Amino acid sequence: MKSFNIAAYISGSGSNLKSVIQNSFKGVIASKVKLVIADKHASGLDYPASLGIETAVISRAELTRSEFLKMQSELLKKHKIDLIILAGFLKKLPDEIVSEYKGRIINIHPALLPKFGGKGMHGMNVHKAVIEAKEEFSGPTVHFVDEIYDSGEILLQRKIRITAGETPESLQKKVLEIEHTIYTEAIKLLEEKES
Ligand code: GAR
């Protein structure tokens, strides 16, 4: 089975990252998370750091563009990263990284893309928009990342029915629970494809 060296990019609590790490420990996937990069001091860095996984905060605001790129590039090379997973990462990856790792970057989004994607569509904003639009279904999407927000080829999607009285909060809870299995499934699919 192909085993990827994974780098995860996060901005928040990192529950998706945690589920991938735990599924890797359980042997559900052969790949291993080697590196976690955040754009700020995200609480989701604590779990991987406690396991000895290298973590880094690389904030565009504190660096020149070339320093910003160089820091990421060097870490990705150091850990021989061959799969990047965006796990609640709210910034856009630099185009240079997207083109260098094309076909090897995936993202998880909490709605049924191509609906409810694009700039500003993240986390609770997405669930609010879905409820306001009176959608019948929602659910997470895992897709390849290209230069345009949320537009790359879809790898996996899981649909759930929105029940009467659903709130953005209740929907977020249901979708996140599915995210915690679907992201690992997507990585497994990529492992199988390369075996
Ligand atoms: C997840 O619901 C993920 O789908 C979403 O952010 C949350 C991160 O949660 N991502 C986006 O909205 C990207 N557009 P986590 O930090 O607990 O994994």
Short mmCIF file of C-alpha atoms in Angstrom, two decimals, residues 6 19 29-30 40 42 47 62 90 98 101 104 110 121 131 157 159 167 192-193:
data_model
loop_
_atom_site.label_atom_id
_atom_site.label_comp_id
_atom_site.label_asym_id
_atom_site.label_seq_id
_atom_site.Cartn_x
_atom_site.Cartn_y
_atom_site.Cartn_z
CA ILE A 6 1.37 14.07 4.83
CA SER A 19 -9.11 12.10 13.19
CA ILE A 29 -4.42 4.32 6.37
CA ALA A 30 -0.74 3.62 5.73
CA LYS A 40 -1.63 31.49 13.26
CA ALA A 42 -4.19 27.59 16.25
CA TYR A 47 -2.34 17.58 19.58
CA GLU A 62 5.08 38.68 9.70
CA LEU A 90 -8.89 29.40 6.01
CA VAL A 98 -0.36 24.63 -5.55
CA TYR A 101 2.12 19.83 -5.57
CA ARG A 104 -1.33 16.06 -4.35
CA PRO A 110 -18.46 21.24 4.89
CA MET A 121 -17.38 30.24 2.64
CA ILE A 131 -30.05 26.65 6.02
CA GLN A 157 -18.86 13.57 -1.16
CA LYS A 159 -25.01 13.61 1.30
CA THR A 167 -30.06 24.89 12.74
CA GLU A 192 -5.17 2.52 -3.32
CA LYS A 193 -4.92 4.47 -6.58
#
